[in-house]
Short mmCIF file of C-alpha atoms in Angstrom, two decimals:
data_model
loop_
_atom_site.label_atom_id
_atom_site.label_comp_id
_atom_site.label_asym_id
_atom_site.label_seq_id
_atom_site.Cartn_x
_atom_site.Cartn_y
_atom_site.Cartn_z
CA MET I 1 40.47 -13.36 -29.60
CA SER I 2 40.63 -16.53 -27.56
CA GLU I 3 42.30 -14.64 -24.67
CA ARG I 4 39.44 -12.15 -24.62
CA VAL I 5 36.90 -14.95 -24.45
CA VAL I 6 38.82 -16.53 -21.57
CA VAL I 7 38.95 -13.21 -19.67
CA GLU I 8 35.22 -12.62 -20.14
CA HIS I 9 34.53 -16.23 -19.17
CA ARG I 10 36.41 -15.72 -15.90
CA PHE I 11 35.06 -12.24 -15.22
CA LEU I 12 31.40 -13.23 -14.91
CA PRO I 13 31.93 -16.04 -12.36
CA ASP I 14 34.28 -13.80 -10.36
CA LEU I 15 31.72 -10.98 -10.33
CA LEU I 16 28.93 -13.33 -9.27
CA GLY I 17 31.16 -14.79 -6.58
CA ARG I 18 31.94 -11.36 -5.17
CA LEU I 19 28.28 -10.31 -5.23
CA SER I 20 27.36 -13.58 -3.53
CA GLY I 21 29.96 -12.93 -0.84
CA ILE I 22 28.67 -9.40 -0.25
CA ALA I 23 25.07 -10.65 -0.06
CA ARG I 24 26.12 -13.34 2.41
CA ARG I 25 27.89 -10.82 4.67
CA VAL I 26 24.89 -8.47 4.56
CA PHE I 27 22.57 -11.36 5.40
CA LEU I 28 24.72 -12.50 8.32
CA ALA I 29 24.90 -8.94 9.68
CA GLY I 30 21.29 -7.81 9.19
CA GLY I 31 19.24 -10.91 8.40
CA ILE I 32 16.30 -10.56 6.05
CA LEU I 33 15.46 -7.01 7.13
CA PRO I 34 17.27 -5.04 4.35
CA ILE I 35 15.53 -7.11 1.67
CA VAL I 36 11.99 -6.89 3.04
CA LEU I 37 12.41 -3.20 3.89
CA VAL I 38 13.28 -2.32 0.30
CA ILE I 39 10.46 -4.52 -1.03
CA ALA I 40 7.94 -2.88 1.32
CA ILE I 41 8.95 0.69 0.44
CA VAL I 42 8.93 0.05 -3.33
CA GLY I 43 5.73 -1.99 -3.23
CA PHE I 44 3.69 0.46 -1.15
CA ALA I 45 5.04 3.44 -3.10
CA ILE I 46 3.79 1.88 -6.36
CA ALA I 47 0.44 0.79 -4.90
CA GLU I 48 -0.37 4.01 -3.04
CA PRO I 49 0.94 7.47 -4.17
CA ARG I 50 0.33 8.95 -0.71
CA PHE I 51 2.77 6.52 0.89
CA LEU I 52 5.97 8.52 0.27
CA THR I 53 4.50 11.96 1.01
CA TYR I 54 6.06 14.07 3.76
CA ASN I 55 2.95 14.01 5.96
CA ASN I 56 2.68 10.24 5.83
CA LEU I 57 6.37 9.65 6.53
CA PHE I 58 6.13 12.16 9.40
CA ASN I 59 3.27 10.13 10.87
CA VAL I 60 5.17 6.87 10.36
CA ALA I 61 8.22 8.28 12.15
CA ARG I 62 6.09 9.41 15.10
CA ALA I 63 4.13 6.15 15.26
CA SER I 64 7.24 3.98 14.96
CA SER I 65 8.94 5.74 17.87
CA PHE I 66 6.62 4.01 20.37
CA LEU I 67 7.41 0.58 18.92
CA VAL I 68 11.13 1.42 18.69
CA VAL I 69 11.29 2.04 22.43
CA VAL I 70 9.38 -1.13 23.32
CA SER I 71 11.35 -3.25 20.85
CA ILE I 72 14.66 -2.13 22.34
CA GLY I 73 13.38 -3.37 25.69
CA GLN I 74 12.27 -6.68 24.16
CA MET I 75 15.70 -7.03 22.56
CA LEU I 76 17.33 -7.20 25.99
CA THR I 77 15.29 -10.23 26.99
CA LEU I 78 16.05 -12.10 23.77
CA LEU I 79 19.77 -11.40 24.17
CA VAL I 80 19.72 -13.41 27.42
CA ARG I 81 17.66 -16.22 25.81
CA GLY I 82 14.39 -15.00 27.31
CA ILE I 83 11.26 -13.22 26.19
CA ASP I 84 8.78 -10.78 27.71
CA MET I 85 5.16 -11.50 26.86
CA SER I 86 3.95 -8.97 29.46
CA ILE I 87 5.09 -5.88 27.58
CA GLY I 88 1.60 -4.77 26.50
CA SER I 89 0.03 -5.24 29.93
CA THR I 90 2.99 -3.46 31.53
CA GLU I 91 2.33 -0.45 29.32
CA ALA I 92 -1.38 -0.60 30.16
CA LEU I 93 -0.77 -0.70 33.92
CA ILE I 94 1.72 2.15 33.67
CA SER I 95 -0.74 4.17 31.60
CA VAL I 96 -3.47 3.76 34.23
CA CYS I 97 -1.15 4.52 37.14
CA VAL I 98 0.46 7.53 35.45
CA ALA I 99 -2.96 9.01 34.73
CA LEU I 100 -4.16 8.31 38.28
CA VAL I 101 -1.12 9.91 39.92
CA MET I 102 -1.19 12.96 37.65
CA ALA I 103 -4.92 13.49 38.16
CA THR I 104 -4.59 13.12 41.95
CA VAL I 105 -1.68 15.55 42.25
CA LEU I 106 -3.33 18.05 39.92
CA ALA I 107 -6.58 17.86 41.86
CA GLY I 108 -4.67 18.68 45.04
CA ASP I 109 -2.91 21.65 43.44
CA PRO I 110 -4.30 22.80 40.06
CA THR I 111 -1.49 25.37 39.77
CA ALA I 112 1.24 22.71 39.67
CA PRO I 113 0.83 20.81 36.39
CA TRP I 114 4.54 20.08 36.08
CA LEU I 115 4.67 18.63 39.58
CA ALA I 116 1.84 16.31 38.55
CA ILE I 117 3.68 15.35 35.36
CA ALA I 118 6.92 14.67 37.24
CA ALA I 119 5.11 12.58 39.85
CA GLY I 120 3.29 10.59 37.19
CA ILE I 121 6.46 9.89 35.20
CA ALA I 122 8.34 8.86 38.36
CA ALA I 123 5.51 6.51 39.33
CA GLY I 124 5.50 4.96 35.85
CA MET I 125 9.25 4.36 35.85
CA ALA I 126 9.12 2.88 39.36
CA ILE I 127 6.32 0.49 38.39
CA GLY I 128 8.31 -0.57 35.34
CA ALA I 129 11.34 -1.36 37.53
CA VAL I 130 9.22 -3.40 39.96
CA VAL I 131 7.59 -5.40 37.16
CA GLY I 132 10.98 -6.10 35.60
CA ALA I 133 12.42 -7.19 38.95
CA ILE I 134 9.54 -9.62 39.51
CA ASN I 135 9.98 -11.08 36.03
CA GLY I 136 13.75 -11.32 36.43
CA ILE I 137 13.67 -12.92 39.88
CA GLY I 138 11.03 -15.42 38.79
CA ILE I 139 13.12 -16.44 35.78
CA ALA I 140 16.69 -16.20 37.12
CA VAL I 141 16.21 -17.19 40.76
CA LEU I 142 13.07 -19.36 40.80
CA ASN I 143 13.91 -20.92 37.40
CA VAL I 144 10.45 -20.34 35.93
CA ASN I 145 10.39 -20.62 32.14
CA PRO I 146 10.54 -17.06 30.66
CA PHE I 147 7.44 -17.60 28.51
CA ILE I 148 5.37 -18.96 31.42
CA MET I 149 6.59 -16.30 33.83
CA THR I 150 5.82 -13.37 31.58
CA VAL I 151 2.50 -14.77 30.35
CA GLY I 152 1.49 -15.12 33.99
CA MET I 153 2.54 -11.52 34.60
CA LEU I 154 0.58 -10.47 31.51
CA SER I 155 -2.59 -11.79 33.13
CA ILE I 156 -1.77 -10.31 36.54
CA LEU I 157 -0.90 -6.85 35.25
CA SER I 158 -3.94 -6.72 32.97
CA GLY I 159 -6.15 -7.63 35.92
CA VAL I 160 -4.59 -4.98 38.14
CA ALA I 161 -4.94 -2.32 35.43
CA LEU I 162 -8.60 -3.18 34.84
CA THR I 163 -9.27 -3.23 38.60
CA ILE I 164 -7.73 0.20 39.15
CA SER I 165 -9.49 1.79 36.17
CA GLY I 166 -12.74 -0.13 36.43
CA GLY I 167 -12.34 -0.84 32.74
CA MET I 168 -12.88 2.83 31.91
CA PRO I 169 -10.48 5.48 30.52
CA MET I 170 -8.91 7.67 33.19
CA TYR I 171 -8.89 11.45 32.66
CA GLY I 172 -7.64 14.50 34.53
CA MET I 173 -4.03 14.70 33.33
CA PRO I 174 -2.45 18.14 32.69
CA LYS I 175 -2.83 19.30 29.09
CA GLN I 176 0.90 20.15 29.05
CA PHE I 177 1.68 16.44 29.26
CA GLY I 178 0.28 15.69 25.82
CA GLU I 179 1.39 19.00 24.33
CA VAL I 180 5.05 18.39 25.22
CA PHE I 181 5.51 14.62 25.12
CA ALA I 182 3.23 13.75 22.21
CA TYR I 183 2.57 16.68 19.91
CA ALA I 184 5.58 18.97 20.26
CA ALA I 185 8.04 18.87 17.34
CA PRO I 186 11.35 20.62 18.13
CA LEU I 187 13.27 21.32 14.90
CA GLY I 188 10.39 19.70 13.04
CA ILE I 189 11.01 16.31 14.65
CA PRO I 190 8.18 14.83 16.79
CA ALA I 191 8.91 14.66 20.53
CA PRO I 192 8.45 10.85 20.69
CA VAL I 193 11.15 10.49 18.03
CA TRP I 194 13.54 12.53 20.19
CA VAL I 195 12.81 10.27 23.17
CA ALA I 196 13.21 7.11 21.09
CA GLY I 197 16.51 8.48 19.77
CA GLY I 198 17.69 9.09 23.32
CA VAL I 199 16.77 5.53 24.36
CA PHE I 200 18.60 4.19 21.31
CA LEU I 201 21.79 6.15 22.06
CA ILE I 202 21.81 5.09 25.71
CA MET I 203 21.29 1.43 24.88
CA TYR I 204 23.83 1.55 22.04
CA TYR I 205 26.42 2.86 24.49
CA ILE I 206 25.53 0.32 27.20
CA LEU I 207 25.53 -2.70 24.90
CA ASN I 208 28.63 -1.78 22.88
CA TRP I 209 30.87 0.18 25.22
CA THR I 210 30.33 -1.10 28.77
CA PRO I 211 31.30 -4.31 30.58
CA PHE I 212 27.63 -4.85 31.40
CA GLY I 213 26.73 -4.94 27.71
CA ARG I 214 29.50 -7.41 26.91
CA ARG I 215 28.33 -9.65 29.76
CA ILE I 216 24.75 -9.57 28.47
CA TYR I 217 25.93 -10.84 25.08
CA ALA I 218 28.16 -13.43 26.75
CA LEU I 219 25.30 -14.61 28.96
CA GLY I 220 23.08 -15.16 25.94
CA GLY I 221 25.85 -16.83 23.98
CA ASN I 222 26.79 -19.38 26.63
CA ILE I 223 25.44 -19.17 30.16
CA VAL I 224 27.67 -21.96 31.48
CA ALA I 225 30.85 -20.38 30.12
CA SER I 226 29.73 -17.01 31.49
CA ARG I 227 29.25 -18.50 34.94
CA LEU I 228 32.68 -20.15 34.82
CA ALA I 229 34.17 -16.81 33.76
CA GLY I 230 32.93 -15.28 37.00
CA ILE I 231 29.90 -13.41 35.65
CA SER I 232 26.97 -13.21 38.05
CA THR I 233 24.50 -14.68 35.59
CA ARG I 234 21.44 -14.37 37.83
CA LEU I 235 22.12 -10.71 38.61
CA HIS I 236 22.67 -9.83 34.96
CA MET I 237 19.54 -11.67 33.87
CA VAL I 238 17.48 -9.85 36.49
CA MET I 239 18.99 -6.54 35.39
CA ALA I 240 18.15 -7.32 31.76
CA TYR I 241 14.48 -7.73 32.67
CA VAL I 242 14.48 -4.65 34.90
CA MET I 243 15.98 -2.56 32.09
CA CYS I 244 13.47 -4.03 29.64
CA SER I 245 10.48 -3.02 31.77
CA VAL I 246 11.90 0.42 32.54
CA ILE I 247 12.32 1.04 28.81
CA VAL I 248 8.80 -0.28 28.24
CA ALA I 249 7.64 2.20 30.91
CA VAL I 250 9.03 5.01 28.75
CA GLY I 251 6.98 3.68 25.84
CA GLY I 252 3.87 3.46 28.02
CA ILE I 253 4.30 7.05 29.20
CA LEU I 254 4.69 8.29 25.63
CA LEU I 255 1.60 6.38 24.50
CA THR I 256 -0.41 7.76 27.42
CA ALA I 257 0.57 11.27 26.39
CA ARG I 258 -0.45 10.44 22.83
CA VAL I 259 -3.96 9.14 23.65
CA GLY I 260 -4.54 11.66 26.45
CA THR I 261 -6.06 9.12 28.88
CA GLY I 262 -5.03 6.21 31.06
CA GLU I 263 -6.08 3.06 29.18
CA ALA I 264 -6.19 -0.44 30.68
CA THR I 265 -6.22 -1.90 27.16
CA LEU I 266 -3.35 0.18 25.80
CA ALA I 267 -0.72 -1.39 23.51
CA SER I 268 -2.47 -4.74 23.15
CA THR I 269 -0.61 -5.48 19.89
CA HIS I 270 2.85 -4.47 21.08
CA VAL I 271 3.85 -7.99 22.12
CA LEU I 272 3.42 -9.40 18.61
CA GLU I 273 4.78 -6.28 16.93
CA SER I 274 7.87 -6.00 19.17
CA ILE I 275 8.81 -9.66 18.79
CA THR I 276 8.35 -9.41 15.01
CA ALA I 277 10.43 -6.22 14.86
CA VAL I 278 13.23 -7.67 16.98
CA VAL I 279 13.47 -11.06 15.28
CA ILE I 280 13.20 -9.67 11.75
CA ALA I 281 16.00 -7.26 12.74
CA GLY I 282 18.32 -10.21 13.30
CA VAL I 283 18.13 -10.63 17.08
CA SER I 284 18.32 -14.37 17.67
CA PHE I 285 15.85 -16.37 19.74
CA PHE I 286 18.89 -18.40 20.79
CA GLY I 287 20.45 -15.41 22.57
CA GLY I 288 23.65 -13.42 22.31
CA ILE I 289 23.14 -12.07 18.78
CA GLY I 290 21.61 -8.75 17.74
CA ARG I 291 22.30 -5.07 17.13
CA VAL I 292 20.24 -2.26 18.58
CA GLY I 293 20.51 -0.24 15.35
CA ASN I 294 18.88 -3.07 13.41
CA VAL I 295 16.09 -3.21 15.99
CA VAL I 296 15.27 0.44 15.28
CA LEU I 297 14.98 -0.39 11.59
CA GLY I 298 12.92 -3.47 12.42
CA ALA I 299 10.41 -1.44 14.42
CA PHE I 300 10.29 1.15 11.64
CA PHE I 301 9.65 -1.64 9.11
CA VAL I 302 6.74 -3.11 11.10
CA THR I 303 5.16 0.34 11.49
CA LEU I 304 5.77 1.05 7.80
CA VAL I 305 4.00 -2.16 6.78
CA THR I 306 1.06 -1.41 9.08
CA ASN I 307 0.82 2.12 7.72
CA GLY I 308 0.95 0.90 4.13
CA MET I 309 -1.79 -1.64 4.78
CA ASN I 310 -3.92 1.07 6.41
CA LEU I 311 -3.52 3.28 3.34
CA LEU I 312 -4.56 0.36 1.16
CA ARG I 313 -7.53 -0.19 3.50
CA VAL I 314 -6.53 -3.72 4.43
CA PRO I 315 -8.82 -4.89 7.28
CA SER I 316 -7.19 -5.04 10.71
CA TYR I 317 -7.73 -8.79 11.09
CA GLN I 318 -5.94 -9.41 7.81
CA GLN I 319 -3.09 -7.22 9.04
CA LEU I 320 -2.65 -9.64 11.94
CA ILE I 321 -2.22 -12.43 9.39
CA VAL I 322 0.56 -10.48 7.68
CA LEU I 323 2.36 -9.82 10.98
CA GLY I 324 2.09 -13.48 11.90
CA VAL I 325 3.56 -14.54 8.57
CA LEU I 326 6.41 -12.05 8.99
CA LEU I 327 7.17 -13.40 12.47
CA ILE I 328 7.27 -17.02 11.28
CA LEU I 329 9.40 -16.03 8.28
CA ALA I 330 11.78 -14.14 10.57
CA VAL I 331 12.19 -17.16 12.88
CA VAL I 332 12.87 -19.50 9.94
CA VAL I 333 15.44 -17.07 8.52
CA ASP I 334 16.99 -16.72 12.00
CA GLN I 335 17.59 -20.48 12.13
CA VAL I 336 19.16 -20.48 8.67
CA ARG I 337 21.34 -17.52 9.66
CA ILE I 338 22.54 -19.25 12.84
CA LYS I 339 23.58 -22.32 10.85
CA MET I 340 25.45 -20.13 8.33
CA MET I 341 27.26 -18.35 11.18
CA GLN I 342 28.30 -21.68 12.65
CA GLN I 343 29.66 -22.75 9.27
CA VAL I 344 31.63 -19.49 8.94
CA ARG I 345 33.16 -19.97 12.40
CA ALA I 346 34.03 -23.57 11.57
CA GLU I 347 35.86 -22.41 8.46
#
């Protein structure tokens, strides 16, 4: 009898120890995201029966695809210990320019809608690359603080977008643009989700299977050691910002197709939402840590929370409070997680 008591006495602490170890490994790998994601799904499902319906989840998947794309771009800047505050204004400028180019080409030849679409997309991607190069050169070569540099670009790009559009929506794009890139659903999956999936696969391959990806992580982990190892730190930092803005350009093009006009005020909340999604997904503000798969879940979580609050008719200004709280919570958890990682390495 006494042996049985001893076995049971040992079993419970052992079980708790193993569960604690599993929870610790999950936390170190994914941060707070798995916990808050489960809480959000269960909570909204109980509060609003429409939350887990097929139509609502379909809409969440389509809406989250835009933020997924932008958040993957933002992830690149955080990996190199930077940040891009100009994401929203970059999307707005691209939206205006894409609409302008498409409308101009279509006006010249109304029988060539696909030529207009191709020209508009090419212009948007080129603008994204130029914006990223300016950000990267300012930060890596001129040594401007990433926050200051990108906030300055935010103001510049917003001003340019408003100047080009006159503060008014721009029309005249081919109807095929929206039909294909926003509302088509091959195999029942929305077109933006397909594009977001493609961006995810490309970035997963680059970050995990190429020398460039390994150097990006190394650069964020220790820039001095990276330089001593022969890595061109300035070039890689510039490339990180160029890739970020090109990816953001994809998001801007998709959003333009969705709204059907060129908007100088497009994606005004994407800066806050993308940073929240990336940090809550476990990408560290201190650089060199983060997984692109977690970023996809982080963007989905932010969209899910916004959708749930909309269903519950939470006012938009109160939604901003929730996103702000989530961002602060994510940063606090990130600091705790970094300290735990350092302790594990020391052991």
